[in-house]
Coordinates of C-alpha atoms and ligand atoms in Angstrom, one line a residue:
M1 CA 16.0 13.1 -3.6
G2 CA 16.8 13.7 -7.1
G3 CA 16.6 17.2 -8.1
G4 CA 13.9 16.2 -11.0
N5 CA 11.6 14.8 -9.0
S6 CA 12.0 17.2 -5.7
I7 CA 11.0 19.8 -7.9
A8 CA 7.9 18.1 -9.5
D9 CA 7.0 17.2 -6.2
G10 CA 7.5 20.6 -5.1
L11 CA 5.2 21.8 -7.9
L12 CA 2.6 19.4 -7.0
T13 CA 2.5 19.9 -4.1
L14 CA 2.1 23.5 -4.5
A15 CA -0.7 23.5 -7.2
G16 CA -2.9 21.0 -4.8
I17 CA -2.3 23.8 -2.4
L18 CA -3.2 26.6 -4.8
Q19 CA -5.8 24.8 -6.4
R20 CA -7.4 23.6 -2.8
D21 CA -7.7 26.6 -1.7
S22 CA -8.9 29.1 -4.5
G23 CA -11.5 30.9 -5.5
R24 CA -12.0 30.1 -1.1
G25 CA -10.7 33.1 -0.6
V26 CA -7.8 32.5 1.6
E27 CA -5.4 34.5 2.7
T28 CA -3.2 32.2 5.0
I29 CA -2.4 28.5 3.5
T30 CA -1.5 26.0 6.2
L31 CA 1.0 23.3 5.2
S32 CA 1.4 19.5 6.6
P33 CA 5.0 19.4 7.7
E34 CA 5.6 16.7 4.6
A35 CA 4.3 19.9 2.3
E36 CA 5.8 22.1 3.9
Q37 CA 9.6 20.0 3.5
T38 CA 8.4 19.6 0.4
L39 CA 8.5 23.1 -0.1
R40 CA 11.8 23.9 1.7
N41 CA 13.4 21.4 -0.8
L42 CA 12.1 22.8 -3.8
P43 CA 15.6 25.7 -3.8
A44 CA 18.2 22.8 -3.7
A45 CA 16.5 20.5 -6.0
F46 CA 16.9 23.1 -8.6
K47 CA 20.2 23.5 -7.7
N48 CA 20.7 20.0 -7.8
L49 CA 18.7 19.6 -11.1
S50 CA 22.2 19.9 -13.1
R51 CA 24.0 17.0 -12.1
R52 CA 21.4 14.4 -11.0
P53 CA 19.8 12.9 -13.6
P54 CA 15.7 12.0 -13.7
S55 CA 14.6 8.1 -12.3
I56 CA 10.9 7.8 -11.6
A57 CA 9.1 6.3 -14.7
S58 CA 5.6 6.3 -15.4
P59 CA 3.0 4.3 -14.1
V60 CA 2.8 0.9 -15.1
G61 CA -1.0 -1.2 -15.9
T62 CA 0.7 -4.9 -15.5
P63 CA 1.6 -6.2 -12.0
P64 CA 5.3 -7.2 -11.3
G65 CA 6.2 -10.8 -10.0
L66 CA 5.5 -13.0 -12.7
P67 CA 8.4 -14.7 -13.0
E68 CA 7.0 -17.1 -16.3
K69 CA 7.8 -13.8 -18.5
R70 CA 11.5 -12.4 -16.9
S71 CA 14.8 -14.1 -16.8
V72 CA 16.4 -12.9 -13.1
E73 CA 18.6 -14.7 -11.3
P74 CA 17.4 -16.1 -8.0
V75 CA 19.2 -14.4 -5.2
A76 CA 19.1 -15.3 -1.5
A77 CA 18.8 -12.4 0.6
P78 CA 15.3 -9.9 -0.4
V79 CA 16.1 -6.2 -1.3
P80 CA 17.4 -4.2 2.1
V81 CA 15.1 -1.2 2.7
H82 CA 17.3 2.0 4.1
R83 CA 17.9 3.1 0.6
H84 CA 17.8 7.3 0.0
A85 CA 14.7 8.5 -2.1
E86 CA 17.3 9.5 -4.6
E87 CA 18.4 6.3 -5.3
R88 CA 14.7 5.2 -6.1
Q89 CA 14.6 2.6 -8.8
T90 CA 13.7 2.8 -12.5
E91 CA 10.8 1.3 -13.6
A92 CA 12.9 -1.3 -14.5
Q93 CA 14.8 -2.3 -11.8
A94 CA 11.8 -1.8 -9.5
R95 CA 10.7 -4.7 -11.4
E96 CA 13.3 -6.9 -11.9
Q97 CA 14.1 -6.1 -7.6
L98 CA 10.1 -7.4 -7.5
N99 CA 10.4 -10.5 -9.1
T100 CA 13.9 -11.9 -6.9
I101 CA 11.9 -11.4 -3.4
F102 CA 8.8 -13.1 -5.8
K103 CA 11.1 -16.0 -6.4
A104 CA 12.6 -16.0 -2.8
V105 CA 8.9 -16.1 -1.6
K106 CA 8.2 -19.3 -3.6
N107 CA 10.4 -21.0 -1.7
C108 CA 10.4 -19.8 1.7
P109 CA 11.5 -22.4 4.1
E110 CA 9.9 -20.4 7.3
C111 CA 6.4 -20.3 5.8
R112 CA 6.9 -24.2 4.4
A113 CA 8.0 -25.3 7.4
L114 CA 4.5 -23.5 9.7
G115 CA 1.8 -26.3 7.3
T116 CA -0.5 -23.6 7.7
L117 CA -0.3 -22.5 4.9
F118 CA -1.2 -23.5 1.0
E119 CA 1.3 -24.1 -1.7
T120 CA 0.6 -20.8 -4.5
V121 CA 2.4 -17.9 -3.9
V122 CA -0.2 -14.4 -3.8
F123 CA 2.5 -11.6 -5.4
A124 CA 1.9 -8.4 -5.5
S125 CA -0.1 -6.5 -8.3
G126 CA 0.2 -2.6 -9.1
N127 CA 2.4 0.1 -10.2
P128 CA 6.6 -0.4 -8.8
L129 CA 6.9 2.3 -7.6
A130 CA 3.7 3.6 -6.5
D131 CA 3.2 6.5 -4.4
I132 CA 0.8 4.6 -2.5
M133 CA 1.2 0.8 -1.0
F134 CA -2.1 -0.9 0.2
V135 CA -1.2 -3.6 1.9
G136 CA -4.1 -6.3 3.2
E137 CA -3.4 -9.5 5.9
A138 CA -3.1 -12.6 3.3
P139 CA -5.4 -13.9 0.2
G140 CA -8.2 -15.7 0.3
A141 CA -9.8 -18.4 -2.4
E142 CA -10.4 -15.6 -4.9
E143 CA -7.3 -14.6 -5.0
E144 CA -5.1 -17.9 -4.6
K145 CA -7.5 -18.3 -8.2
L146 CA -6.1 -16.1 -10.2
K147 CA -2.3 -15.8 -8.1
K148 CA -3.8 -11.8 -7.4
P149 CA -4.0 -9.5 -4.5
F150 CA -7.8 -8.2 -3.6
V151 CA -9.2 -9.7 -6.7
G152 CA -12.5 -11.4 -4.8
P153 CA -15.4 -8.7 -3.0
A154 CA -12.6 -7.3 -0.6
G155 CA -10.4 -6.3 -4.0
Q156 CA -13.6 -4.3 -5.6
K157 CA -14.3 -3.5 -2.7
L158 CA -10.5 -1.2 -2.4
E159 CA -11.5 -0.5 -6.3
Q160 CA -15.1 1.4 -5.6
I161 CA -12.4 3.4 -2.9
L162 CA -9.7 3.7 -5.7
K163 CA -12.1 5.5 -7.7
A164 CA -13.0 7.1 -4.6
M165 CA -9.6 9.1 -4.6
G166 CA -9.2 9.1 -8.3
L167 CA -6.4 6.1 -8.7
K168 CA -7.8 2.7 -10.3
R169 CA -6.1 -0.2 -9.0
E170 CA -2.0 0.6 -11.8
D171 CA -1.6 3.5 -10.1
V172 CA -1.3 2.0 -6.6
Y173 CA 1.0 -1.0 -5.4
I174 CA -1.3 -3.6 -3.9
S175 CA -0.2 -6.8 -1.8
N176 CA -0.6 -8.9 1.5
I177 CA 2.0 -9.4 4.5
V178 CA 1.3 -13.3 3.8
K179 CA 1.5 -14.3 0.8
F180 CA 0.2 -18.0 0.7
R181 CA -3.5 -18.5 1.5
P182 CA -4.0 -19.4 4.9
K183 CA -5.3 -23.3 5.6
K184 CA -8.5 -24.1 7.5
G185 CA -6.9 -27.4 9.7
D186 CA -4.8 -29.6 7.0
G187 CA -7.1 -27.3 4.3
R188 CA -8.7 -30.6 2.9
F189 CA -12.3 -29.7 3.8
Q190 CA -11.8 -25.8 3.5
G191 CA -13.5 -24.7 0.5
S192 CA -14.1 -21.1 -0.9
T193 CA -13.8 -20.2 3.6
N194 CA -10.8 -18.1 4.2
R195 CA -9.0 -17.2 7.7
P196 CA -6.7 -14.7 8.5
P197 CA -3.6 -14.8 9.1
Q198 CA -1.6 -15.9 12.8
P199 CA 0.7 -14.2 13.9
D200 CA 3.5 -16.8 13.4
E201 CA 2.2 -16.7 9.3
M202 CA 3.2 -13.0 9.5
A203 CA 6.7 -13.0 11.0
A204 CA 7.9 -15.7 8.9
S205 CA 6.7 -13.4 5.7
L206 CA 7.8 -10.0 7.3
K207 CA 10.9 -10.1 5.6
Y208 CA 9.3 -10.2 2.2
I209 CA 6.5 -7.5 2.9
Q210 CA 9.5 -5.5 4.2
A211 CA 11.5 -6.1 1.3
E212 CA 8.8 -5.0 -0.9
I213 CA 8.5 -1.8 0.5
G214 CA 12.9 -1.3 0.1
V215 CA 12.2 -0.9 -3.5
V216 CA 8.5 0.5 -4.3
R217 CA 9.6 3.5 -1.6
P218 CA 6.1 4.6 -1.4
R219 CA 5.6 8.1 0.5
V220 CA 2.7 6.7 2.4
I221 CA 2.0 2.8 3.5
V222 CA -1.6 1.9 4.1
A223 CA -2.2 -1.1 6.2
L224 CA -5.8 -2.4 5.8
G225 CA -7.2 -3.7 8.5
R226 CA -5.8 -4.3 12.0
T227 CA -4.5 -7.6 11.1
A228 CA -2.6 -5.9 9.0
A229 CA -1.4 -3.4 10.8
E230 CA 0.0 -5.8 13.7
G231 CA 1.6 -8.0 11.3
L232 CA 3.7 -4.7 10.0
L233 CA 4.2 -2.7 12.7
E234 CA 5.1 -6.2 15.1
K235 CA 2.6 -4.9 18.1
G236 CA -0.7 -5.5 19.1
G237 CA -3.6 -2.8 19.8
T238 CA -6.9 -2.7 18.1
L239 CA -7.8 -0.8 15.6
A240 CA -9.2 1.8 17.0
S241 CA -5.6 2.7 18.4
F242 CA -4.1 1.5 15.5
R243 CA -5.8 5.3 13.7
N244 CA -5.4 7.3 16.6
G245 CA -1.5 6.8 17.0
D246 CA 0.8 8.1 14.4
H247 CA 2.9 5.0 12.6
E248 CA 5.8 4.4 10.1
F249 CA 7.8 1.7 8.7
E250 CA 11.3 2.0 8.2
G251 CA 10.8 6.3 8.2
I252 CA 7.3 6.0 5.5
P253 CA 4.6 6.9 7.5
V254 CA 2.0 4.0 8.2
I255 CA -2.1 4.6 8.1
V256 CA -4.6 2.2 9.4
T257 CA -7.3 1.5 8.6
Y258 CA -10.4 -0.5 8.0
H259 CA -9.9 -3.7 5.6
P260 CA -12.7 -3.4 2.7
S261 CA -13.8 -6.9 3.9
Y262 CA -15.1 -5.1 7.6
L263 CA -16.9 -2.3 5.0
L264 CA -18.6 -5.2 3.2
R265 CA -19.6 -7.2 6.0
Q266 CA -21.2 -3.6 8.1
E267 CA -23.0 -3.3 4.4
S268 CA -24.5 -6.5 4.7
E269 CA -25.6 -6.3 8.4
S270 CA -28.5 -3.5 7.3
N271 CA -27.3 -1.1 9.6
P272 CA -26.8 1.2 7.5
E273 CA -25.9 3.9 10.3
Q274 CA -22.7 1.7 11.4
A275 CA -22.2 1.2 7.3
M276 CA -22.2 4.9 6.9
Q277 CA -20.0 5.5 9.4
A278 CA -17.1 3.1 8.9
K279 CA -17.1 4.3 4.4
R280 CA -16.7 7.7 6.4
V281 CA -13.6 7.0 8.8
V282 CA -12.6 5.1 5.9
W283 CA -12.5 8.4 3.3
E284 CA -11.2 10.4 6.2
D285 CA -8.4 8.1 6.5
M286 CA -7.6 8.5 2.5
L287 CA -7.8 12.1 2.7
K288 CA -4.9 11.6 5.1
V289 CA -3.1 8.9 2.9
M290 CA -3.8 11.4 -0.3
E291 CA -2.2 14.3 1.7
R292 CA 0.8 12.8 3.0
A293 CA 0.8 11.1 -0.8
G294 CA 0.6 14.8 -2.0
M295 CA -2.5 14.2 -4.4
S296 CA -4.1 17.8 -4.6
I297 CA -7.8 17.0 -2.9
S298 CA -11.3 18.5 -4.6
E299 CA -14.0 20.5 -3.2
K300 CA -16.0 17.5 -4.0
Q301 CA -13.6 15.3 -2.0
R302 CA -13.4 16.7 0.9
G303 CA -16.6 17.1 1.0
Y304 CA -18.6 13.5 0.4
F305 CA -19.6 12.8 4.0
S306 CA -20.7 16.4 4.7
Ligands
URA1 N1 -8.2 -10.1 2.1 C1 -6.3 -9.5 1.9 O1 -6.3 -9.0 2.5 N2 -6.0 -9.6 1.0 C2 -6.5 -10.0 0.2 O2 -5.9 -10.2 -1.0 C3 -7.5 -10.2 -0.2 C4 -8.7 -10.4 0.9

């Protein structure tokens, strides 16, 4: 980790712990392994401070992957994932690399060869240096229209979840495994209906999300729903089995939770108990995400469902 960033991380972690435990009469504190490691890194980070420049830029509001406004040379190979946090990009570098990936997606021969996906690329949006990356399965009709992920009803539900976490869309990075809306049949009579992506469609697209993760290097990845988890982790499972397991992608923890569409379906199925239970589960997962991201969590947030 860069010295300045490690210090900022360590101090933020410490502040979060103190804030969490203040006023509760707590005499001993329990640290997550990540928080412990972050604090352990502090002394070395102070030593390194004079040798390393700070490297993390502030969040931005404009989405990455808007090639019309940029003039970056296309490259054939996606960016490798194996970068140490010390080498974290500046925001401009990250945007440029994401733009390169966007251009590679446009030509994705493996995706085109399948013939099962529509033409329009729906890339990613949000902060190119976000601590939290949300990964969905594939865009739907509304996303295709606006060329932006999670802008339909599922996106509105995702924004509600983010709001409860104290975040806005622009604070996180939002993407999908598959970057094209899947066709039903030949797509001619599909209207605005959607379908989840198939394994071959996810396999053809995996290198792009992998490359995005390599650029953004979030502290935690959230896989939204079983399909996204299967595509990202390249293994089958139930949502429950994914939720109960520990997962990582290239060393970054992956937390699997219900897709926002599932919450919407539960809400519309007039079973308030079940809908509330699904929300509770997602919120439990989001608290884990916030911990992994080193965010401070208020008492109110901890107690939303108690
Ligand atoms: N569902 C997804 O998985 N992704 C989107 O972008 C929209 C809905």
